[in-house]
Amino acid sequence: MSRSVDHALGPAVGRIRRALRRQSNFSATTALGAGYFAVLIAAHLVMHPHGSLETTAEIAQLVLCLLGLAWALAAGRRLPRWAGLVLIGGVAAGIAVAQFAASDLGGLLSTLFLVPLLAAYLGWGFRPRAARIMLSAIVAVTTVAALVNPSLRDPDPVVAWASVYAALVSVFTLEVSIALVRGLRRALRTDPLTGTLNRRALRAYVRAHRREGLWVIGIDMDGLKPYNDRHGHAAGDLLLRDSARSWQEVIGESGVVGRWGGDEFVVVVQAPDEQAARAVLGRLRAASPHRFSAGVAKILPNRGLDHAVKVADGDLYRDKRRAPGRVPRTYPRRIALPAPDPAEARPPRQTAYTIVCIAAAGLFVLSGLVDLLGVQAALSVGLSVADVVIGLLTVAAALAFGHRLPRWAVLAWVVLVAATTFGHISAMAGPVPLVEGILGLQLVAAMLGCFYRPGTARAFQLVVVSAVGAGLLFADPDVLGIIGPGPVIIGIPTSLFLLEVVLRVRLRLRMLAQTDELTGALNRLGFEERLQALARRSRRRGTPLAVVAVDFDDFKRLNDDHGHARGDGALRAAVALWRDGLRETDVIGRIGGDEFLIALPGADTARAAAIMQRLRAEADDSWSWGAATLRQEEQVEDLLLRADRALYAAKRRRPRARGTTRQVPLQPF
């Protein structure tokens, strides 16, 4: 029976999986948001009494959300931004109508708690200026609609403060989302070693400036492989960084420098003709600390960057053949690393993390001060004073410690906020504590989702949610009767949904920022972060951790003889082979052009050797490797250095270059 059901559902499941793989961050977030709003609206229609105006508005919202959900899933990465604007506008209009037509305080507050979710979506999906303008319009319209509601007292201080506090929390959520996306997009566009643009960012630059007469200068460093063999990768990395910096100083604002591969760079410049582009190339040669071969090609409007790089590649190898015996001009044999500039080395006093913590604590201080103006009970006064004191101490700690503010300090503040929230709700004499508690859930969700690991964020969000729920068990039933179940039914799930969506967007962007675009392995930034986590776990559990350094044999000759497309194909094929032959817990990272690191948790050096010998026997191309196992109390940098030394010891034992054993089909750029 189950087999027949699986057979019947197989095509449908396959279509769903294909639809999910087509989603970008924007389309997936749009689909999630539209689906969530559709569920909330349907539940509200069934559970809450409505007037004719409110019913009509919610039915229209429901239809719009269902259409938006279907469109986002169907369009995938092709979903236009204006579709998100239409959905946001329709939902915001529905919220405004619901607030104007709500016949009780609970119905009005229920829709108010949805505005921070719209703010988060605007921060992820749109440019900061446009997002701020749209949120300002949404806040203004919904606030006015709530204040002029004819069914409530006029003016109602509860509605006024709830609207103001919701607006402040929404602005906080928007700014946190903008800061998160900015930081991750910067990492997504940048090569972690040289600070130049990566392939993805180069393509985006060309698309944005394609009408301005762009030329590509393809650069391949001469003799970098033997230079690395003699002096080590640290010296080679320094050379690449200094070279890229010198080129960017030459071209200034007229172009960009990007890293295309290990020692391969692409310079995109604006030039009226080929003679002007080659004049730029001459200035690059004069300023470069290292000799390189180069080729020039025009970026044709209908062909794009990859085609121009391929044309420049041919010109580059003609340049190599014209001077086969040239000696690279380079650093002296003994490398003296320059002392870092103290001004550049000093981190900023306040980071995005501490600024967000200051803003969040400041909002709780503000709510405590407002509460002090309207409460008389001794317990409520004491809790409000505690809110103010705890918030001020948190702000003072963030200002004093700056970037050194420990993560546990903010988590301790979250626990204290949960305790005072429980006290406020259990002793409340009116709706204000519940409003502040539920909006506080959304504020904490935005902060935890942006800056903490998923497990930590979910655990502490549940602490605050549990405090709100426990407070409701002890609250005055008469007060709860005035408010109704709507704010709780909508507010608490919305905070949990907001946390999950923030985590999803953040982790997706982070994965893209840490992935090598060519091979799909982790890049240097992603691998180092994962290796640090594996090392901590290895020390905690007392299990071994092996790291293998891999370097392709005669990769430069492979590129010179067959072109970069052949070399790219060899790298992709090797990573695919390793991924198929390793466990899911093993980690592959590309740290240079043809240089890789593989982390094998639970394996010692002997086990790592057996694994790599098996993979080497199955490989199409020749590569050397060296392994090392983490020692107790050893730093990760020392582990990598020992693996690198083992690699070069293996290279010295290699009698001669094996080259390629069989041809791998060329793959497009």
XYZ file of C-alpha atoms in Angstrom:
669
model
C 0.000 0.000 0.000
C 2.723 2.473 0.991
C 4.639 1.663 -2.184
C 1.608 2.467 -4.348
C 1.084 5.733 -2.454
C 4.750 6.646 -2.960
C 4.401 5.825 -6.650
C 1.310 8.024 -6.927
C 2.853 10.929 -5.008
C 6.278 10.655 -6.632
C 5.661 13.099 -9.529
C 4.089 15.671 -7.195
C 6.949 15.414 -4.703
C 9.444 15.747 -7.544
C 7.739 18.893 -8.815
C 7.810 20.398 -5.315
C 11.509 19.612 -4.919
C 12.331 21.135 -8.307
C 10.324 24.238 -7.401
C 12.209 24.621 -4.118
C 15.602 24.291 -5.847
C 14.650 27.150 -8.176
C 14.063 29.579 -5.330
C 16.310 32.496 -4.536
C 16.395 34.110 -1.114
C 13.887 36.712 -2.297
C 11.403 34.306 -3.868
C 11.644 31.809 -0.999
C 11.098 34.525 1.613
C 8.201 35.910 -0.417
C 6.599 32.471 -0.609
C 7.083 31.851 3.108
C 5.661 35.238 4.049
C 2.676 34.958 1.705
C 1.874 31.469 2.972
C 2.143 32.530 6.609
C -0.095 35.563 6.129
C -2.624 33.411 4.275
C -2.805 30.985 7.227
C -3.198 33.849 9.728
C -5.918 35.557 7.702
C -7.850 32.325 7.228
C -7.651 31.585 10.966
C -8.722 35.121 11.841
C -11.705 34.908 9.485
C -12.881 31.717 11.165
C -12.206 32.599 14.805
C -12.971 36.324 15.087
C -16.285 38.175 14.495
C -16.064 40.645 11.594
C -17.973 43.523 10.105
C -18.619 43.641 6.381
C -15.695 46.011 5.651
C -13.239 43.910 7.656
C -14.452 40.672 6.067
C -14.107 42.062 2.541
C -10.591 43.352 3.255
C -9.426 40.045 4.742
C -10.859 37.978 1.869
C -9.028 40.252 -0.594
C -5.826 39.835 1.451
C -6.237 36.064 1.504
C -6.626 35.900 -2.275
C -3.622 38.193 -2.778
C -1.419 36.100 -0.460
C -2.393 32.843 -2.156
C -1.651 34.340 -5.570
C 1.678 35.674 -4.266
C 2.570 32.242 -2.886
C 1.819 30.526 -6.194
C 3.660 33.193 -8.205
C 6.785 33.031 -6.023
C 6.971 29.228 -6.267
C 6.372 29.242 -10.021
C 8.707 32.138 -10.895
C 11.592 31.077 -8.638
C 14.660 33.210 -9.314
C 12.769 35.167 -11.974
C 10.334 36.662 -9.453
C 10.419 40.455 -10.040
C 10.911 42.819 -7.144
C 7.720 44.685 -7.921
C 5.781 41.493 -7.131
C 7.041 41.775 -3.561
C 5.982 45.418 -3.506
C 2.470 44.495 -4.624
C 2.248 41.860 -1.903
C 3.582 44.246 0.763
C 1.186 46.977 -0.339
C -1.802 44.654 -0.267
C -0.968 43.258 3.181
C -0.274 46.734 4.595
C -3.572 48.031 3.197
C -5.366 45.079 4.770
C -3.730 45.797 8.141
C -4.795 49.445 7.937
C -8.386 48.486 7.092
C -8.457 45.913 9.910
C -7.198 48.484 12.404
C -9.751 51.057 11.281
C -12.669 48.596 11.274
C -11.763 46.513 14.354
C -14.618 46.485 16.843
C -12.467 45.625 19.882
C -8.973 46.251 21.218
C -7.854 42.649 20.682
C -8.627 42.724 16.965
C -6.712 45.973 16.531
C -3.638 44.760 18.421
C -3.576 41.425 16.566
C -2.860 43.085 13.230
C -0.441 45.571 14.786
C 1.952 42.737 15.675
C 2.423 41.903 11.971
C 4.172 45.173 11.056
C 7.669 44.091 12.300
C 7.441 41.049 10.034
C 6.836 43.340 7.049
C 9.843 45.418 8.168
C 12.108 42.367 8.146
C 10.969 41.439 4.622
C 11.635 44.976 3.370
C 15.137 44.920 4.864
C 16.056 41.654 3.119
C 14.410 42.223 -0.226
C 14.935 45.876 -1.146
C 17.512 48.632 -1.155
C 17.873 50.413 2.202
C 16.479 53.760 1.041
C 13.452 52.200 -0.634
C 12.855 49.915 2.365
C 12.927 52.851 4.805
C 10.523 54.894 2.678
C 8.074 52.000 2.354
C 8.195 51.194 6.072
C 7.608 54.857 6.940
C 4.516 54.853 4.724
C 3.233 51.592 6.245
C 3.765 52.819 9.813
C 2.096 56.166 9.083
C -0.970 54.623 7.425
C -1.502 51.886 10.003
C -0.964 54.265 12.952
C -3.481 56.776 11.626
C -5.979 53.992 10.926
C -5.653 52.725 14.518
C -5.962 56.168 16.095
C -9.115 57.119 14.145
C -10.883 53.800 14.743
C -14.500 54.879 15.527
C -15.220 51.847 17.731
C -12.578 52.713 20.365
C -12.213 55.597 22.764
C -10.850 58.736 21.158
C -8.046 59.272 21.900
C -7.075 55.906 23.399
C -3.650 56.044 25.168
C -3.263 52.261 24.928
C -3.684 52.344 21.144
C -1.373 55.350 20.835
C 1.464 53.756 22.846
C 0.987 50.360 21.149
C 1.238 52.019 17.722
C 4.342 54.000 18.692
C 6.067 50.985 20.257
C 5.210 48.787 17.260
C 6.681 51.456 14.983
C 9.911 51.556 17.022
C 10.240 47.760 17.038
C 9.562 47.712 13.274
C 12.290 50.303 12.634
C 14.669 48.270 14.813
C 13.850 45.089 12.867
C 14.344 46.873 9.546
C 17.742 48.303 10.515
C 18.941 44.952 11.884
C 17.920 43.263 8.623
C 19.677 45.919 6.534
C 22.878 45.605 8.579
C 22.819 41.816 8.285
C 22.292 41.822 4.525
C 24.945 44.498 3.957
C 27.585 42.571 5.845
C 26.829 39.255 4.196
C 26.559 40.736 0.703
C 29.954 42.355 1.198
C 31.385 38.939 2.057
C 29.472 37.427 -0.867
C 31.176 39.791 -3.333
C 34.733 39.750 -1.975
C 37.658 37.375 -2.319
C 38.632 36.663 1.314
C 42.389 36.603 0.631
C 43.023 39.686 -1.526
C 39.939 41.796 -0.813
C 39.263 42.087 -4.551
C 35.954 41.214 -6.198
C 35.132 37.566 -6.875
C 33.629 36.175 -10.089
C 30.068 36.788 -8.959
C 30.754 40.438 -8.171
C 32.689 40.966 -11.416
C 29.713 39.741 -13.434
C 27.409 42.052 -11.481
C 29.740 45.011 -12.152
C 29.785 44.310 -15.883
C 25.988 44.014 -16.005
C 25.672 47.379 -14.274
C 28.210 49.171 -16.541
C 27.915 47.324 -19.840
C 27.129 50.511 -21.828
C 30.299 52.308 -20.779
C 32.881 50.678 -23.090
C 34.432 48.035 -20.847
C 37.608 46.082 -21.528
C 38.981 43.008 -19.777
C 42.637 42.629 -18.869
C 43.312 39.003 -17.964
C 46.345 38.530 -15.698
C 48.270 35.357 -14.862
C 51.142 35.635 -12.367
C 54.430 34.243 -13.716
C 56.303 31.732 -11.596
C 54.014 31.882 -8.569
C 53.962 28.112 -8.161
C 57.744 27.716 -7.683
C 57.710 30.892 -5.598
C 55.195 29.246 -3.239
C 57.268 26.067 -3.198
C 60.382 27.998 -2.141
C 58.926 30.511 0.307
C 55.623 28.984 1.443
C 52.030 29.977 0.916
C 52.144 32.867 3.406
C 54.691 34.696 1.236
C 52.676 33.902 -1.894
C 49.514 35.213 -0.280
C 51.285 38.444 0.635
C 52.498 38.831 -2.940
C 48.977 38.392 -4.324
C 47.533 40.942 -1.898
C 50.209 43.529 -2.675
C 49.842 42.999 -6.421
C 46.073 43.421 -6.328
C 46.415 46.544 -4.173
C 48.901 48.102 -6.600
C 46.635 47.421 -9.594
C 43.614 48.956 -7.898
C 45.649 52.084 -7.124
C 46.564 52.364 -10.819
C 43.026 52.110 -12.218
C 41.349 54.078 -9.426
C 37.665 54.730 -10.044
C 37.841 53.769 -13.728
C 37.545 50.025 -13.107
C 37.746 47.121 -10.695
C 40.120 44.254 -9.895
C 38.788 40.737 -9.378
C 40.344 37.388 -8.559
C 39.370 34.798 -11.160
C 41.389 31.851 -9.836
C 44.419 31.080 -7.712
C 46.965 33.376 -9.408
C 44.597 34.565 -12.139
C 43.036 38.015 -11.972
C 40.652 39.989 -14.150
C 40.848 43.769 -14.364
C 37.798 45.467 -15.877
C 38.437 49.033 -17.059
C 36.587 51.680 -19.023
C 38.499 52.567 -22.199
C 37.511 54.048 -25.586
C 39.555 51.564 -27.638
C 42.112 48.764 -27.483
C 45.062 51.154 -27.542
C 43.804 52.877 -24.385
C 43.172 49.510 -22.705
C 46.729 48.363 -23.498
C 48.043 51.654 -22.125
C 46.326 50.768 -18.834
C 47.982 47.337 -19.016
C 51.364 49.041 -19.368
C 50.753 51.061 -16.198
C 49.710 47.881 -14.367
C 52.973 46.175 -15.378
C 55.030 49.135 -14.210
C 53.353 49.263 -10.794
C 53.153 45.529 -10.126
C 55.579 44.006 -7.597
C 55.541 40.739 -9.576
C 55.876 39.926 -13.270
C 52.755 38.624 -15.036
C 51.430 37.618 -18.432
C 48.310 39.369 -19.696
C 45.726 39.523 -22.436
C 43.192 42.166 -23.470
C 39.668 41.779 -24.873
C 36.596 43.972 -25.282
C 33.392 43.047 -23.434
C 30.739 42.761 -26.146
C 27.235 43.815 -25.059
C 25.615 40.580 -26.226
C 28.334 38.166 -25.028
C 29.174 39.189 -21.456
C 32.195 38.890 -19.166
C 32.881 35.152 -19.481
C 33.244 35.369 -23.244
C 35.621 38.328 -22.937
C 37.726 36.478 -20.362
C 37.968 33.515 -22.730
C 39.140 35.774 -25.575
C 41.634 37.527 -23.286
C 42.865 34.096 -22.177
C 43.992 33.345 -25.728
C 45.830 36.658 -25.938
C 47.378 35.951 -22.524
C 48.876 32.634 -23.626
C 50.270 34.220 -26.772
C 51.981 36.658 -24.399
C 53.401 33.730 -22.418
C 54.799 32.082 -25.561
C 56.490 35.315 -26.624
C 58.671 35.260 -23.477
C 58.941 31.644 -22.290
C 62.151 32.109 -20.300
C 61.450 35.331 -18.490
C 62.464 35.570 -14.843
C 59.758 36.983 -12.591
C 60.546 40.268 -10.879
C 59.496 39.588 -7.341
C 60.238 40.049 -3.662
C 63.683 39.162 -2.278
C 64.223 35.587 -1.201
C 64.012 36.458 2.518
C 60.557 37.859 3.108
C 60.170 40.675 5.633
C 56.484 41.057 6.356
C 55.540 44.742 6.754
C 54.368 45.851 10.183
C 50.614 46.394 10.207
C 49.342 49.939 10.373
C 47.999 50.396 13.923
C 45.103 52.483 12.625
C 44.069 49.722 10.208
C 44.646 46.889 12.670
C 42.514 48.426 15.404
C 38.919 47.128 15.133
C 36.057 49.629 15.366
C 34.941 50.515 18.867
C 31.347 49.505 18.175
C 30.348 46.772 15.764
C 26.944 46.046 14.246
C 26.399 43.545 17.048
C 26.971 46.000 19.893
C 24.978 48.754 18.171
C 22.007 46.391 17.855
C 22.335 45.405 21.528
C 22.382 49.061 22.572
C 19.290 49.794 20.482
C 17.383 46.760 21.834
C 18.223 47.544 25.457
C 17.335 51.194 24.846
C 13.860 50.232 23.632
C 13.258 48.241 26.811
C 14.449 51.218 28.873
C 11.931 53.405 27.033
C 9.092 50.947 27.699
C 10.034 50.840 31.384
C 9.961 54.633 31.641
C 6.549 54.785 29.945
C 5.247 52.118 32.321
C 6.399 54.173 35.311
C 4.139 57.017 34.193
C 0.988 54.911 34.299
C 1.295 52.372 37.129
C 0.610 52.698 40.845
C 1.000 49.142 42.192
C 4.243 48.613 44.065
C 5.085 45.399 42.169
C 4.558 47.029 38.762
C 6.662 50.026 39.776
C 9.444 47.729 40.960
C 9.394 45.725 37.727
C 9.473 48.891 35.605
C 12.415 50.223 37.614
C 14.145 46.854 37.107
C 13.563 47.151 33.334
C 15.160 50.589 33.281
C 18.140 49.581 35.440
C 18.829 46.332 33.557
C 18.562 48.117 30.214
C 20.867 50.947 31.268
C 23.439 48.481 32.602
C 23.322 46.607 29.277
C 23.807 49.831 27.325
C 26.682 50.857 29.600
C 28.365 47.452 29.204
C 28.099 47.611 25.410
C 29.520 51.138 25.333
C 32.355 50.187 27.690
C 33.377 46.854 26.126
C 32.585 47.722 22.506
C 33.597 44.928 20.148
C 34.783 42.871 23.163
C 31.264 42.603 24.600
C 30.826 38.854 25.299
C 27.892 37.076 23.687
C 26.826 35.542 26.988
C 26.243 39.014 28.452
C 23.468 39.720 25.976
C 21.969 36.275 26.534
C 21.935 37.009 30.266
C 20.077 40.246 29.492
C 17.519 38.230 27.474
C 16.918 35.952 30.482
C 16.424 38.964 32.778
C 14.008 40.479 30.239
C 12.067 37.194 30.262
C 11.833 37.333 34.071
C 10.534 40.914 34.180
C 8.145 40.207 31.292
C 6.653 37.332 33.290
C 6.179 39.663 36.257
C 4.584 42.427 34.177
C 2.073 40.122 32.446
C 1.115 38.145 35.566
C 0.445 41.388 37.494
C -1.004 43.477 34.652
C -3.996 45.719 35.313
C -4.394 46.644 31.627
C -3.340 45.590 28.109
C -0.062 47.560 27.934
C 2.222 44.871 29.518
C 0.927 42.232 27.105
C 1.459 44.564 24.133
C 5.017 45.296 25.234
C 5.695 41.630 25.978
C 4.606 40.400 22.549
C 6.392 43.204 20.695
C 9.433 42.409 22.845
C 9.257 38.823 21.543
C 9.646 40.114 17.997
C 12.491 42.435 18.959
C 14.391 39.603 20.652
C 13.679 37.278 17.694
C 15.229 39.727 15.221
C 18.345 40.179 17.368
C 18.878 36.495 18.206
C 18.238 35.360 14.630
C 20.837 37.752 13.216
C 23.719 37.155 15.629
C 23.461 33.711 17.253
C 23.649 30.109 16.172
C 20.257 28.529 15.366
C 20.212 26.276 18.451
C 21.122 29.128 20.794
C 18.677 31.537 19.155
C 15.771 29.085 19.336
C 16.511 28.128 22.950
C 16.547 31.695 24.246
C 13.554 32.709 22.133
C 11.628 29.863 23.768
C 12.722 31.187 27.172
C 11.062 34.547 26.455
C 7.992 32.906 24.871
C 7.631 30.654 27.912
C 7.811 33.698 30.188
C 4.945 35.335 28.286
C 2.902 32.128 28.338
C 3.511 31.527 32.049
C 2.566 35.119 32.823
C -0.762 34.639 31.062
C -1.557 31.693 33.354
C -1.367 34.010 36.386
C -2.909 37.088 34.754
C -6.230 38.613 35.767
C -9.004 36.894 33.711
C -10.954 40.150 33.472
C -8.055 41.896 31.762
C -7.563 38.940 29.400
C -11.264 39.085 28.586
C -10.923 42.712 27.489
C -7.981 41.924 25.214
C -9.206 38.596 23.838
C -7.137 35.685 22.508
C -6.242 37.323 19.173
C -3.002 39.095 20.213
C -1.610 35.916 21.781
C -2.703 33.620 18.942
C -1.135 35.909 16.324
C 1.710 37.589 18.229
C 3.541 34.574 19.664
C 3.554 32.432 16.469
C 4.602 35.496 14.477
C 7.664 35.981 16.704
C 8.662 32.332 16.233
C 8.067 32.577 12.475
C 10.136 35.768 12.330
C 13.025 34.020 14.077
C 12.960 31.089 11.649
C 12.833 33.303 8.570
C 15.677 35.497 9.851
C 17.759 32.377 10.494
C 16.972 30.978 7.054
C 17.891 34.182 5.215
C 21.034 34.660 7.268
C 22.277 31.088 6.869
C 21.498 31.069 3.146
C 23.432 34.292 2.551
C 26.237 33.038 4.771
C 26.458 29.788 2.828
C 26.761 31.710 -0.446
C 29.393 34.012 1.037
C 31.479 31.022 2.193
C 31.225 28.879 -0.957
C 33.751 28.800 -3.783
C 31.778 29.599 -6.921
C 33.865 27.444 -9.272
C 33.997 24.132 -7.382
C 31.209 24.359 -4.798
C 33.706 23.702 -1.973
C 34.023 26.113 0.942
C 36.229 29.119 0.324
C 39.024 30.162 2.684
C 36.663 32.120 4.954
C 34.133 29.290 5.235
C 36.715 26.548 5.736
C 38.575 28.376 8.492
C 35.335 28.951 10.387
C 34.282 25.310 10.073
C 37.742 24.076 11.037
C 37.732 26.174 14.209
C 34.379 24.624 15.193
C 35.670 21.105 14.451
C 38.797 21.746 16.515
C 36.733 22.886 19.501
C 34.576 19.785 19.246
C 37.626 17.538 18.904
C 39.168 18.933 22.098
C 35.874 18.752 23.977
C 35.188 15.133 23.024
C 38.775 13.890 22.946
C 38.436 12.599 19.347
C 41.067 12.983 16.616
C 40.881 15.533 13.818
C 43.017 15.219 10.685
C 43.600 17.943 8.112
C 44.881 17.116 4.631
C 46.564 19.737 2.425
C 46.181 19.004 -1.308
C 48.036 20.639 -4.183
C 47.711 19.699 -7.866
C 50.895 18.595 -9.620
C 52.039 20.744 -12.562
C 48.734 22.596 -12.599
C 50.404 25.628 -14.161
C 51.552 23.515 -17.101
C 48.058 22.097 -17.458
C 46.648 25.618 -17.722
C 49.414 26.779 -20.051
C 49.058 23.821 -22.427
C 45.274 23.435 -22.471
C 43.842 26.725 -21.202
C 42.070 27.748 -18.020
C 38.854 25.985 -19.001
C 40.698 22.666 -18.813
C 42.146 23.577 -15.423
C 38.744 24.629 -14.104
C 37.325 21.304 -15.251
C 40.070 19.420 -13.401
C 39.310 21.286 -10.155
C 35.573 20.674 -10.423
C 36.098 16.988 -11.195
C 38.437 16.557 -8.212
C 36.018 18.184 -5.757
C 33.178 16.036 -7.098
C 35.332 12.924 -6.637
C 36.260 13.875 -3.075
C 32.690 14.703 -2.152
C 31.480 11.312 -3.425
C 34.261 9.451 -1.605
C 34.064 11.238 1.749
C 31.506 11.368 4.536
C 28.973 14.162 4.934
C 30.800 15.302 8.068
C 34.086 15.804 6.192
C 34.795 19.345 5.008
C 36.436 20.426 1.739
C 37.837 23.931 1.291
C 39.536 25.669 -1.629
C 42.115 28.092 -0.254
C 43.943 28.978 -3.462
C 43.960 28.305 -7.168
C 44.748 24.572 -7.056
C 45.253 24.322 -3.290
C 42.683 22.605 -1.100
C 42.270 21.597 2.523
C 40.180 18.633 3.681
C 39.146 18.236 7.331
C 38.443 14.679 8.480
C 36.851 14.667 11.959
C 37.377 11.407 13.849
C 40.338 10.383 11.679
C 44.003 10.278 12.640
C 46.951 10.597 10.256
C 46.977 6.892 9.333
C 43.253 6.892 8.576
C 43.620 10.087 6.564
C 46.455 8.503 4.562
C 44.303 5.480 3.702
C 41.434 7.725 2.575
C 43.631 9.941 0.402
C 45.435 7.001 -1.219
C 42.070 5.552 -2.215
C 40.913 8.880 -3.657
C 44.224 9.449 -5.440
C 43.937 6.067 -7.175
C 40.535 7.099 -8.587
C 41.613 10.596 -9.708
C 41.878 11.742 -13.322
C 44.555 14.312 -12.518
C 47.681 14.124 -10.399
C 47.827 15.818 -7.007
C 50.012 15.567 -3.929
C 48.849 15.653 -0.338
C 50.111 15.853 3.225
C 48.211 15.137 6.449
C 48.512 16.197 10.086
C 46.449 15.448 13.199
C 45.431 18.069 15.746
C 47.480 17.905 18.944
C 46.128 18.727 22.374
C 46.140 22.512 23.014
C 47.524 23.130 19.514
C 46.312 26.177 17.588
C 44.586 25.558 14.267
C 47.211 27.686 12.478
C 49.942 25.302 13.665
C 47.944 22.295 12.470
C 47.628 23.834 8.992
C 51.333 24.649 8.926
C 52.248 21.023 9.703
C 49.872 19.752 6.999
C 51.451 22.200 4.529
C 54.952 20.970 5.421
C 53.846 17.359 4.967
C 52.450 18.294 1.551
C 55.717 19.823 0.349
C 57.709 16.910 1.740
C 55.524 14.650 -0.438
C 56.115 16.907 -3.444
C 59.872 16.693 -2.986
C 59.643 12.886 -2.924
C 57.645 12.873 -6.159
C 60.036 11.682 -8.917
C 58.391 13.603 -11.744
C 55.120 15.185 -12.792
C 52.577 12.562 -13.696
C 50.386 15.070 -15.552
C 46.922 13.980 -16.453
C 46.054 10.334 -16.906
C 43.106 10.935 -19.187
C 41.336 13.926 -20.651
C 38.456 15.521 -18.822
C 35.876 17.120 -21.136
C 36.101 20.894 -21.268
C 33.435 22.635 -19.200
C 32.155 26.162 -19.835
C 33.183 29.061 -17.633
